mmCIF file with all atom_site columns, C-alpha atoms in Angstrom:
data_model
loop_
_atom_site.group_PDB
_atom_site.id
_atom_site.type_symbol
_atom_site.label_atom_id
_atom_site.label_alt_id
_atom_site.label_comp_id
_atom_site.label_asym_id
_atom_site.label_entity_id
_atom_site.label_seq_id
_atom_site.pdbx_PDB_ins_code
_atom_site.Cartn_x
_atom_site.Cartn_y
_atom_site.Cartn_z
_atom_site.occupancy
_atom_site.B_iso_or_equiv
_atom_site.pdbx_formal_charge
_atom_site.auth_seq_id
_atom_site.auth_comp_id
_atom_site.auth_asym_id
_atom_site.auth_atom_id
_atom_site.pdbx_PDB_model_num
ATOM 1   C CA . UNK T 1 1   ? -7.212  -12.576 29.763  1.00 93.00 ? 1201 UNK T CA 1
ATOM 2   C CA . UNK T 1 2   ? -9.554  -9.566  29.386  1.00 95.00 ? 1202 UNK T CA 1
ATOM 3   C CA . UNK T 1 3   ? -7.049  -7.222  30.899  1.00 96.00 ? 1203 UNK T CA 1
ATOM 4   C CA . UNK T 1 4   ? -4.261  -8.443  28.685  1.00 95.00 ? 1204 UNK T CA 1
ATOM 5   C CA . UNK T 1 5   ? -6.415  -8.191  25.568  1.00 96.00 ? 1205 UNK T CA 1
ATOM 6   C CA . UNK T 1 6   ? -7.322  -4.628  26.508  1.00 97.00 ? 1206 UNK T CA 1
ATOM 7   C CA . UNK T 1 7   ? -3.622  -3.830  26.922  1.00 96.00 ? 1207 UNK T CA 1
ATOM 8   C CA . UNK T 1 8   ? -2.919  -5.307  23.482  1.00 96.00 ? 1208 UNK T CA 1
ATOM 9   C CA . UNK T 1 9   ? -5.634  -3.183  21.900  1.00 97.00 ? 1209 UNK T CA 1
ATOM 10  C CA . UNK T 1 10  ? -4.160  -0.070  23.602  1.00 98.00 ? 1210 UNK T CA 1
ATOM 11  C CA . UNK T 1 11  ? -0.731  -0.880  22.242  1.00 97.00 ? 1211 UNK T CA 1
ATOM 12  C CA . UNK T 1 12  ? -2.061  -1.408  18.660  1.00 97.00 ? 1212 UNK T CA 1
ATOM 13  C CA . UNK T 1 13  ? -4.202  1.755   18.871  1.00 98.00 ? 1213 UNK T CA 1
ATOM 14  C CA . UNK T 1 14  ? -1.309  3.830   20.149  1.00 98.00 ? 1214 UNK T CA 1
ATOM 15  C CA . UNK T 1 15  ? 0.892   2.558   17.312  1.00 98.00 ? 1215 UNK T CA 1
ATOM 16  C CA . UNK T 1 16  ? -1.753  3.741   14.757  1.00 98.00 ? 1216 UNK T CA 1
ATOM 17  C CA . UNK T 1 17  ? -2.036  7.123   16.491  1.00 98.00 ? 1217 UNK T CA 1
ATOM 18  C CA . UNK T 1 18  ? 1.754   7.439   16.452  1.00 98.00 ? 1218 UNK T CA 1
ATOM 19  C CA . UNK T 1 19  ? 2.125   7.045   12.622  1.00 98.00 ? 1219 UNK T CA 1
ATOM 20  C CA . UNK T 1 20  ? 4.148   10.103  11.487  1.00 98.00 ? 1220 UNK T CA 1
ATOM 21  C CA . UNK T 1 21  ? 1.941   12.388  9.484   1.00 98.00 ? 1221 UNK T CA 1
ATOM 22  C CA . UNK T 1 22  ? 3.991   14.431  7.015   1.00 98.00 ? 1222 UNK T CA 1
ATOM 23  C CA . UNK T 1 23  ? 3.583   16.005  3.594   1.00 98.00 ? 1223 UNK T CA 1
ATOM 24  C CA . UNK T 1 24  ? 4.794   12.736  2.173   1.00 98.00 ? 1224 UNK T CA 1
ATOM 25  C CA . UNK T 1 25  ? 1.159   11.603  2.088   1.00 98.00 ? 1225 UNK T CA 1
ATOM 26  C CA . UNK T 1 26  ? 0.209   14.475  -0.126  1.00 98.00 ? 1226 UNK T CA 1
ATOM 27  C CA . UNK T 1 27  ? 3.116   13.697  -2.463  1.00 98.00 ? 1227 UNK T CA 1
ATOM 28  C CA . UNK T 1 28  ? 2.189   10.000  -2.562  1.00 98.00 ? 1228 UNK T CA 1
ATOM 29  C CA . UNK T 1 29  ? -1.431  10.648  -3.377  1.00 98.00 ? 1229 UNK T CA 1
ATOM 30  C CA . UNK T 1 30  ? -0.433  13.202  -6.005  1.00 98.00 ? 1230 UNK T CA 1
ATOM 31  C CA . UNK T 1 31  ? 1.838   10.601  -7.576  1.00 98.00 ? 1231 UNK T CA 1
ATOM 32  C CA . UNK T 1 32  ? -0.901  7.964   -7.608  1.00 98.00 ? 1232 UNK T CA 1
ATOM 33  C CA . UNK T 1 33  ? -3.364  10.333  -9.157  1.00 98.00 ? 1233 UNK T CA 1
ATOM 34  C CA . UNK T 1 34  ? -0.890  11.558  -11.786 1.00 98.00 ? 1234 UNK T CA 1
ATOM 35  C CA . UNK T 1 35  ? 0.452   8.207   -12.869 1.00 98.00 ? 1235 UNK T CA 1
ATOM 36  C CA . UNK T 1 36  ? -2.712  6.118   -12.647 1.00 98.00 ? 1236 UNK T CA 1
ATOM 37  C CA . UNK T 1 37  ? -5.765  8.384   -12.870 1.00 97.00 ? 1237 UNK T CA 1
ATOM 38  C CA . UNK T 1 38  ? -4.331  10.958  -15.302 1.00 97.00 ? 1238 UNK T CA 1
ATOM 39  C CA . UNK T 1 39  ? -1.650  9.066   -17.310 1.00 98.00 ? 1239 UNK T CA 1
ATOM 40  C CA . UNK T 1 40  ? -3.606  5.780   -17.206 1.00 97.00 ? 1240 UNK T CA 1
ATOM 41  C CA . UNK T 1 41  ? -0.818  3.683   -15.832 1.00 98.00 ? 1241 UNK T CA 1
ATOM 42  C CA . UNK T 1 42  ? -1.489  1.274   -12.942 1.00 98.00 ? 1242 UNK T CA 1
ATOM 43  C CA . UNK T 1 43  ? -0.403  0.874   -9.336  1.00 98.00 ? 1243 UNK T CA 1
ATOM 44  C CA . UNK T 1 44  ? 1.824   -2.185  -8.807  1.00 98.00 ? 1244 UNK T CA 1
ATOM 45  C CA . UNK T 1 45  ? 2.192   -3.202  -5.139  1.00 98.00 ? 1245 UNK T CA 1
ATOM 46  C CA . UNK T 1 46  ? 4.743   -5.585  -3.780  1.00 98.00 ? 1246 UNK T CA 1
ATOM 47  C CA . UNK T 1 47  ? 6.103   -6.941  -0.541  1.00 98.00 ? 1247 UNK T CA 1
ATOM 48  C CA . UNK T 1 48  ? 7.604   -10.162 0.857   1.00 97.00 ? 1248 UNK T CA 1
ATOM 49  C CA . UNK T 1 49  ? 5.942   -12.429 3.430   1.00 97.00 ? 1249 UNK T CA 1
ATOM 50  C CA . UNK T 1 50  ? 3.442   -10.651 5.725   1.00 97.00 ? 1250 UNK T CA 1
ATOM 51  C CA . UNK T 1 51  ? 4.143   -7.310  4.030   1.00 98.00 ? 1251 UNK T CA 1
ATOM 52  C CA . UNK T 1 52  ? 3.285   -8.890  0.761   1.00 98.00 ? 1252 UNK T CA 1
ATOM 53  C CA . UNK T 1 53  ? -0.136  -9.900  2.140   1.00 98.00 ? 1253 UNK T CA 1
ATOM 54  C CA . UNK T 1 54  ? -0.709  -6.216  3.098   1.00 98.00 ? 1254 UNK T CA 1
ATOM 55  C CA . UNK T 1 55  ? 0.427   -5.127  -0.344  1.00 98.00 ? 1255 UNK T CA 1
ATOM 56  C CA . UNK T 1 56  ? -2.067  -7.529  -1.971  1.00 98.00 ? 1256 UNK T CA 1
ATOM 57  C CA . UNK T 1 57  ? -4.908  -6.179  0.169   1.00 98.00 ? 1257 UNK T CA 1
ATOM 58  C CA . UNK T 1 58  ? -3.988  -2.592  -0.681  1.00 98.00 ? 1258 UNK T CA 1
ATOM 59  C CA . UNK T 1 59  ? -4.058  -3.454  -4.438  1.00 98.00 ? 1259 UNK T CA 1
ATOM 60  C CA . UNK T 1 60  ? -7.545  -4.987  -4.266  1.00 97.00 ? 1260 UNK T CA 1
ATOM 61  C CA . UNK T 1 61  ? -8.858  -2.028  -2.294  1.00 97.00 ? 1261 UNK T CA 1
ATOM 62  C CA . UNK T 1 62  ? -7.485  0.427   -4.817  1.00 98.00 ? 1262 UNK T CA 1
ATOM 63  C CA . UNK T 1 63  ? -9.089  -1.612  -7.637  1.00 96.00 ? 1263 UNK T CA 1
ATOM 64  C CA . UNK T 1 64  ? -12.507 -1.248  -6.093  1.00 94.00 ? 1264 UNK T CA 1
ATOM 65  C CA . UNK T 1 65  ? -12.104 2.493   -5.745  1.00 96.00 ? 1265 UNK T CA 1
ATOM 66  C CA . UNK T 1 66  ? -11.201 3.341   -9.310  1.00 96.00 ? 1266 UNK T CA 1
ATOM 67  C CA . UNK T 1 67  ? -7.419  2.952   -9.280  1.00 98.00 ? 1267 UNK T CA 1
ATOM 68  C CA . UNK T 1 68  ? -6.254  -0.046  -11.375 1.00 98.00 ? 1268 UNK T CA 1
ATOM 69  C CA . UNK T 1 69  ? -3.787  -1.972  -9.195  1.00 98.00 ? 1269 UNK T CA 1
ATOM 70  C CA . UNK T 1 70  ? -2.146  -5.392  -9.171  1.00 98.00 ? 1270 UNK T CA 1
ATOM 71  C CA . UNK T 1 71  ? 0.080   -7.282  -6.722  1.00 98.00 ? 1271 UNK T CA 1
ATOM 72  C CA . UNK T 1 72  ? 3.508   -8.345  -8.044  1.00 98.00 ? 1272 UNK T CA 1
ATOM 73  C CA . UNK T 1 73  ? 5.245   -11.051 -6.034  1.00 98.00 ? 1273 UNK T CA 1
ATOM 74  C CA . UNK T 1 74  ? 8.894   -10.008 -5.818  1.00 98.00 ? 1274 UNK T CA 1
ATOM 75  C CA . UNK T 1 75  ? 10.258  -13.514 -6.412  1.00 97.00 ? 1275 UNK T CA 1
ATOM 76  C CA . UNK T 1 76  ? 7.911   -14.289 -9.269  1.00 97.00 ? 1276 UNK T CA 1
ATOM 77  C CA . UNK T 1 77  ? 8.988   -10.932 -10.801 1.00 97.00 ? 1277 UNK T CA 1
ATOM 78  C CA . UNK T 1 78  ? 12.470  -12.540 -11.338 1.00 96.00 ? 1278 UNK T CA 1
ATOM 79  C CA . UNK T 1 79  ? 10.914  -15.327 -13.365 1.00 97.00 ? 1279 UNK T CA 1
ATOM 80  C CA . UNK T 1 80  ? 8.990   -13.334 -15.936 1.00 96.00 ? 1280 UNK T CA 1
ATOM 81  C CA . UNK T 1 81  ? 6.241   -11.551 -14.033 1.00 98.00 ? 1281 UNK T CA 1
ATOM 82  C CA . UNK T 1 82  ? 8.205   -8.350  -14.231 1.00 97.00 ? 1282 UNK T CA 1
ATOM 83  C CA . UNK T 1 83  ? 6.660   -8.072  -17.680 1.00 97.00 ? 1283 UNK T CA 1
ATOM 84  C CA . UNK T 1 84  ? 3.517   -6.749  -15.954 1.00 97.00 ? 1284 UNK T CA 1
ATOM 85  C CA . UNK T 1 85  ? 5.259   -3.322  -15.759 1.00 98.00 ? 1285 UNK T CA 1
ATOM 86  C CA . UNK T 1 86  ? 4.281   -0.795  -18.431 1.00 96.00 ? 1286 UNK T CA 1
ATOM 87  C CA . UNK T 1 87  ? 4.833   2.868   -19.120 1.00 93.00 ? 1287 UNK T CA 1
ATOM 88  C CA . UNK T 1 88  ? 3.361   5.235   -16.446 1.00 96.00 ? 1288 UNK T CA 1
ATOM 89  C CA . UNK T 1 89  ? 3.019   2.449   -13.850 1.00 98.00 ? 1289 UNK T CA 1
ATOM 90  C CA . UNK T 1 90  ? 3.822   3.258   -10.271 1.00 98.00 ? 1290 UNK T CA 1
ATOM 91  C CA . UNK T 1 91  ? 5.355   0.896   -7.687  1.00 98.00 ? 1291 UNK T CA 1
ATOM 92  C CA . UNK T 1 92  ? 4.155   0.781   -4.082  1.00 98.00 ? 1292 UNK T CA 1
ATOM 93  C CA . UNK T 1 93  ? 6.632   -1.306  -2.078  1.00 98.00 ? 1293 UNK T CA 1
ATOM 94  C CA . UNK T 1 94  ? 6.304   -2.444  1.487   1.00 98.00 ? 1294 UNK T CA 1
ATOM 95  C CA . UNK T 1 95  ? 9.308   -3.461  3.579   1.00 98.00 ? 1295 UNK T CA 1
ATOM 96  C CA . UNK T 1 96  ? 9.421   -3.026  7.366   1.00 97.00 ? 1296 UNK T CA 1
ATOM 97  C CA . UNK T 1 97  ? 13.261  -3.082  7.391   1.00 97.00 ? 1297 UNK T CA 1
ATOM 98  C CA . UNK T 1 98  ? 13.532  -1.229  4.089   1.00 97.00 ? 1298 UNK T CA 1
ATOM 99  C CA . UNK T 1 99  ? 16.267  -3.779  3.283   1.00 97.00 ? 1299 UNK T CA 1
ATOM 100 C CA . UNK T 1 100 ? 14.238  -6.846  2.136   1.00 97.00 ? 1300 UNK T CA 1
ATOM 101 C CA . UNK T 1 101 ? 16.529  -8.473  -0.424  1.00 96.00 ? 1301 UNK T CA 1
ATOM 102 C CA . UNK T 1 102 ? 13.772  -9.412  -2.866  1.00 97.00 ? 1302 UNK T CA 1
ATOM 103 C CA . UNK T 1 103 ? 12.262  -5.930  -2.830  1.00 98.00 ? 1303 UNK T CA 1
ATOM 104 C CA . UNK T 1 104 ? 15.658  -4.268  -3.320  1.00 97.00 ? 1304 UNK T CA 1
ATOM 105 C CA . UNK T 1 105 ? 16.282  -6.532  -6.233  1.00 97.00 ? 1305 UNK T CA 1
ATOM 106 C CA . UNK T 1 106 ? 12.841  -5.829  -7.625  1.00 97.00 ? 1306 UNK T CA 1
ATOM 107 C CA . UNK T 1 107 ? 13.573  -2.070  -7.772  1.00 97.00 ? 1307 UNK T CA 1
ATOM 108 C CA . UNK T 1 108 ? 16.820  -2.744  -9.578  1.00 96.00 ? 1308 UNK T CA 1
ATOM 109 C CA . UNK T 1 109 ? 15.182  -5.022  -12.130 1.00 97.00 ? 1309 UNK T CA 1
ATOM 110 C CA . UNK T 1 110 ? 12.251  -2.641  -12.600 1.00 97.00 ? 1310 UNK T CA 1
ATOM 111 C CA . UNK T 1 111 ? 14.609  0.250   -13.253 1.00 96.00 ? 1311 UNK T CA 1
ATOM 112 C CA . UNK T 1 112 ? 16.614  -1.846  -15.726 1.00 96.00 ? 1312 UNK T CA 1
ATOM 113 C CA . UNK T 1 113 ? 13.269  -2.255  -17.537 1.00 95.00 ? 1313 UNK T CA 1
ATOM 114 C CA . UNK T 1 114 ? 12.181  1.322   -17.177 1.00 95.00 ? 1314 UNK T CA 1
ATOM 115 C CA . UNK T 1 115 ? 14.641  3.847   -15.716 1.00 95.00 ? 1315 UNK T CA 1
ATOM 116 C CA . UNK T 1 116 ? 11.895  6.414   -15.227 1.00 95.00 ? 1316 UNK T CA 1
ATOM 117 C CA . UNK T 1 117 ? 9.667   4.148   -13.117 1.00 97.00 ? 1317 UNK T CA 1
ATOM 118 C CA . UNK T 1 118 ? 8.709   5.858   -9.825  1.00 97.00 ? 1318 UNK T CA 1
ATOM 119 C CA . UNK T 1 119 ? 8.046   4.168   -6.539  1.00 98.00 ? 1319 UNK T CA 1
ATOM 120 C CA . UNK T 1 120 ? 6.595   4.767   -3.095  1.00 98.00 ? 1320 UNK T CA 1
ATOM 121 C CA . UNK T 1 121 ? 7.807   2.832   -0.119  1.00 98.00 ? 1321 UNK T CA 1
ATOM 122 C CA . UNK T 1 122 ? 6.185   2.088   3.221   1.00 98.00 ? 1322 UNK T CA 1
ATOM 123 C CA . UNK T 1 123 ? 8.798   1.207   5.808   1.00 98.00 ? 1323 UNK T CA 1
ATOM 124 C CA . UNK T 1 124 ? 9.836   1.533   9.437   1.00 98.00 ? 1324 UNK T CA 1
ATOM 125 C CA . UNK T 1 125 ? 13.324  2.600   8.402   1.00 97.00 ? 1325 UNK T CA 1
ATOM 126 C CA . UNK T 1 126 ? 13.524  5.994   6.642   1.00 97.00 ? 1326 UNK T CA 1
ATOM 127 C CA . UNK T 1 127 ? 17.330  5.638   6.463   1.00 97.00 ? 1327 UNK T CA 1
ATOM 128 C CA . UNK T 1 128 ? 17.186  2.362   4.612   1.00 97.00 ? 1328 UNK T CA 1
ATOM 129 C CA . UNK T 1 129 ? 18.342  1.892   0.965   1.00 93.00 ? 1329 UNK T CA 1
ATOM 130 C CA . UNK T 1 130 ? 14.724  1.537   -0.271  1.00 96.00 ? 1330 UNK T CA 1
ATOM 131 C CA . UNK T 1 131 ? 13.625  4.712   1.548   1.00 97.00 ? 1331 UNK T CA 1
ATOM 132 C CA . UNK T 1 132 ? 16.567  6.684   0.268   1.00 95.00 ? 1332 UNK T CA 1
ATOM 133 C CA . UNK T 1 133 ? 15.986  5.671   -3.332  1.00 95.00 ? 1333 UNK T CA 1
ATOM 134 C CA . UNK T 1 134 ? 12.204  6.067   -3.303  1.00 98.00 ? 1334 UNK T CA 1
ATOM 135 C CA . UNK T 1 135 ? 10.317  8.975   -4.746  1.00 98.00 ? 1335 UNK T CA 1
ATOM 136 C CA . UNK T 1 136 ? 8.168   9.090   -1.620  1.00 98.00 ? 1336 UNK T CA 1
ATOM 137 C CA . UNK T 1 137 ? 8.799   7.383   1.769   1.00 98.00 ? 1337 UNK T CA 1
ATOM 138 C CA . UNK T 1 138 ? 5.921   6.800   4.203   1.00 98.00 ? 1338 UNK T CA 1
ATOM 139 C CA . UNK T 1 139 ? 7.271   5.856   7.630   1.00 98.00 ? 1339 UNK T CA 1
ATOM 140 C CA . UNK T 1 140 ? 5.347   3.540   9.985   1.00 98.00 ? 1340 UNK T CA 1
ATOM 141 C CA . UNK T 1 141 ? 6.868   5.015   13.128  1.00 97.00 ? 1341 UNK T CA 1
ATOM 142 C CA . UNK T 1 142 ? 8.679   1.694   13.854  1.00 97.00 ? 1342 UNK T CA 1
ATOM 143 C CA . UNK T 1 143 ? 6.185   0.431   16.431  1.00 96.00 ? 1343 UNK T CA 1
ATOM 144 C CA . UNK T 1 144 ? 7.188   -2.448  18.716  1.00 95.00 ? 1344 UNK T CA 1
ATOM 145 C CA . UNK T 1 145 ? 5.428   -5.665  17.848  1.00 97.00 ? 1345 UNK T CA 1
ATOM 146 C CA . UNK T 1 146 ? 2.848   -6.807  20.432  1.00 95.00 ? 1346 UNK T CA 1
ATOM 147 C CA . UNK T 1 147 ? 3.848   -10.479 20.102  1.00 90.00 ? 1347 UNK T CA 1
ATOM 148 C CA . UNK T 1 148 ? 5.538   -12.026 23.153  1.00 89.00 ? 1348 UNK T CA 1
ATOM 149 C CA . UNK T 1 149 ? 8.875   -12.343 21.505  1.00 93.00 ? 1349 UNK T CA 1
ATOM 150 C CA . UNK T 1 150 ? 8.753   -8.981  19.744  1.00 89.00 ? 1350 UNK T CA 1
ATOM 151 C CA . UNK T 1 151 ? 9.397   -10.359 16.332  1.00 91.00 ? 1351 UNK T CA 1
ATOM 152 C CA . UNK T 1 152 ? 6.198   -11.668 14.721  1.00 94.00 ? 1352 UNK T CA 1
ATOM 153 C CA . UNK T 1 153 ? 4.719   -9.075  12.328  1.00 95.00 ? 1353 UNK T CA 1
ATOM 154 C CA . UNK T 1 154 ? 1.700   -7.852  14.270  1.00 97.00 ? 1354 UNK T CA 1
ATOM 155 C CA . UNK T 1 155 ? 1.718   -4.167  15.123  1.00 97.00 ? 1355 UNK T CA 1
ATOM 156 C CA . UNK T 1 156 ? 3.894   -3.361  12.111  1.00 97.00 ? 1356 UNK T CA 1
ATOM 157 C CA . UNK T 1 157 ? 1.327   -4.968  9.688   1.00 97.00 ? 1357 UNK T CA 1
ATOM 158 C CA . UNK T 1 158 ? -1.494  -3.144  11.490  1.00 98.00 ? 1358 UNK T CA 1
ATOM 159 C CA . UNK T 1 159 ? 0.082   0.277   10.745  1.00 98.00 ? 1359 UNK T CA 1
ATOM 160 C CA . UNK T 1 160 ? 0.981   -0.722  7.186   1.00 98.00 ? 1360 UNK T CA 1
ATOM 161 C CA . UNK T 1 161 ? -2.682  -1.523  6.625   1.00 98.00 ? 1361 UNK T CA 1
ATOM 162 C CA . UNK T 1 162 ? -3.788  1.824   8.042   1.00 98.00 ? 1362 UNK T CA 1
ATOM 163 C CA . UNK T 1 163 ? -1.323  3.704   5.873   1.00 98.00 ? 1363 UNK T CA 1
ATOM 164 C CA . UNK T 1 164 ? -2.748  1.864   2.855   1.00 98.00 ? 1364 UNK T CA 1
ATOM 165 C CA . UNK T 1 165 ? -6.291  2.837   3.886   1.00 98.00 ? 1365 UNK T CA 1
ATOM 166 C CA . UNK T 1 166 ? -5.209  6.494   4.213   1.00 98.00 ? 1366 UNK T CA 1
ATOM 167 C CA . UNK T 1 167 ? -3.760  6.415   0.604   1.00 98.00 ? 1367 UNK T CA 1
ATOM 168 C CA . UNK T 1 168 ? -6.985  4.872   -0.687  1.00 98.00 ? 1368 UNK T CA 1
ATOM 169 C CA . UNK T 1 169 ? -9.257  7.343   0.995   1.00 98.00 ? 1369 UNK T CA 1
ATOM 170 C CA . UNK T 1 170 ? -7.286  10.469  0.108   1.00 98.00 ? 1370 UNK T CA 1
ATOM 171 C CA . UNK T 1 171 ? -6.965  9.273   -3.514  1.00 98.00 ? 1371 UNK T CA 1
ATOM 172 C CA . UNK T 1 172 ? -10.705 8.767   -3.694  1.00 97.00 ? 1372 UNK T CA 1
ATOM 173 C CA . UNK T 1 173 ? -11.133 12.392  -2.575  1.00 97.00 ? 1373 UNK T CA 1
ATOM 174 C CA . UNK T 1 174 ? -8.679  13.686  -5.194  1.00 98.00 ? 1374 UNK T CA 1
ATOM 175 C CA . UNK T 1 175 ? -10.394 11.727  -8.035  1.00 97.00 ? 1375 UNK T CA 1
ATOM 176 C CA . UNK T 1 176 ? -13.926 12.483  -6.924  1.00 96.00 ? 1376 UNK T CA 1
ATOM 177 C CA . UNK T 1 177 ? -14.841 8.824   -6.701  1.00 92.00 ? 1377 UNK T CA 1
ATOM 178 C CA . UNK T 1 178 ? -18.509 8.391   -6.018  1.00 88.00 ? 1378 UNK T CA 1
ATOM 179 C CA . UNK T 1 179 ? -20.861 5.599   -4.743  1.00 87.00 ? 1379 UNK T CA 1
ATOM 180 C CA . UNK T 1 180 ? -22.088 5.310   -8.386  1.00 86.00 ? 1380 UNK T CA 1
ATOM 181 C CA . UNK T 1 181 ? -18.505 4.656   -9.470  1.00 84.00 ? 1381 UNK T CA 1
ATOM 182 C CA . UNK T 1 182 ? -18.231 2.086   -6.688  1.00 86.00 ? 1382 UNK T CA 1
ATOM 183 C CA . UNK T 1 183 ? -21.408 0.261   -7.718  1.00 85.00 ? 1383 UNK T CA 1
ATOM 184 C CA . UNK T 1 184 ? -20.049 -0.232  -11.272 1.00 82.00 ? 1384 UNK T CA 1
ATOM 185 C CA . UNK T 1 185 ? -17.009 -2.026  -9.842  1.00 83.00 ? 1385 UNK T CA 1
ATOM 186 C CA . UNK T 1 186 ? -18.710 -4.013  -7.026  1.00 75.00 ? 1386 UNK T CA 1
ATOM 187 C CA . UNK T 1 187 ? -21.630 -5.989  -8.319  1.00 74.00 ? 1387 UNK T CA 1
ATOM 188 C CA . UNK T 1 188 ? -21.880 -8.922  -5.915  1.00 78.00 ? 1388 UNK T CA 1
ATOM 189 C CA . UNK T 1 189 ? -22.684 -9.335  -2.267  1.00 81.00 ? 1389 UNK T CA 1
ATOM 190 C CA . UNK T 1 190 ? -23.919 -6.996  0.368   1.00 78.00 ? 1390 UNK T CA 1
ATOM 191 C CA . UNK T 1 191 ? -21.730 -4.035  -0.724  1.00 76.00 ? 1391 UNK T CA 1
ATOM 192 C CA . UNK T 1 192 ? -22.814 -4.347  -4.298  1.00 72.00 ? 1392 UNK T CA 1
ATOM 193 C CA . UNK T 1 193 ? -26.517 -4.398  -3.293  1.00 76.00 ? 1393 UNK T CA 1
ATOM 194 C CA . UNK T 1 194 ? -26.023 -1.454  -0.867  1.00 80.00 ? 1394 UNK T CA 1
ATOM 195 C CA . UNK T 1 195 ? -24.104 0.705   -3.356  1.00 75.00 ? 1395 UNK T CA 1
ATOM 196 C CA . UNK T 1 196 ? -26.792 0.197   -6.024  1.00 76.00 ? 1396 UNK T CA 1
ATOM 197 C CA . UNK T 1 197 ? -29.544 1.086   -3.568  1.00 79.00 ? 1397 UNK T CA 1
ATOM 198 C CA . UNK T 1 198 ? -27.691 4.265   -2.618  1.00 74.00 ? 1398 UNK T CA 1
ATOM 199 C CA . UNK T 1 199 ? -27.443 5.190   -6.349  1.00 81.00 ? 1399 UNK T CA 1
ATOM 200 C CA . UNK T 1 200 ? -31.236 5.009   -6.589  1.00 64.00 ? 1400 UNK T CA 1
ATOM 201 C CA . UNK T 1 201 ? -31.809 7.547   -3.877  1.00 54.00 ? 1401 UNK T CA 1
#
């Protein structure tokens, strides 16, 4: 058991280290800063299934670091929730295949509402329809899943999460986000107490 767990950790770690690092990250961060921080839009994340859970996590992390963000469920978007989209908003879409029907449909509906709406996609397939139509494509490197049947989203969701973390951290750098800024947005719990104590030093 111990040896097999260590092997799983090695596989996951290697997948993270193999994420392609290109200038697409600089473009994505610049787009987030421009649309949200400068133009006062918001970041709207979306994904289906496990990718949707990652998209939701990325949205809440951005919110706590000064970038207003909200998760939009792609199916609920077809039943009125698309109305959350406003001028200067930016979509961050996650689809491992780059072909997820609900996400492809979401981009079409969003562009019907606002033809100028820009979007970033995180995917394992840079040749996919979503990747080709996106303003910025961040590739996961298409890691093999560590699950026994090679299908359950495991390693793929790990790298999606890491890519989200990279976007958050680099955006914080560009906007000059400080611990004082953090304390104003995070009042409760250990992190709220710690951030306020750091502000007093």
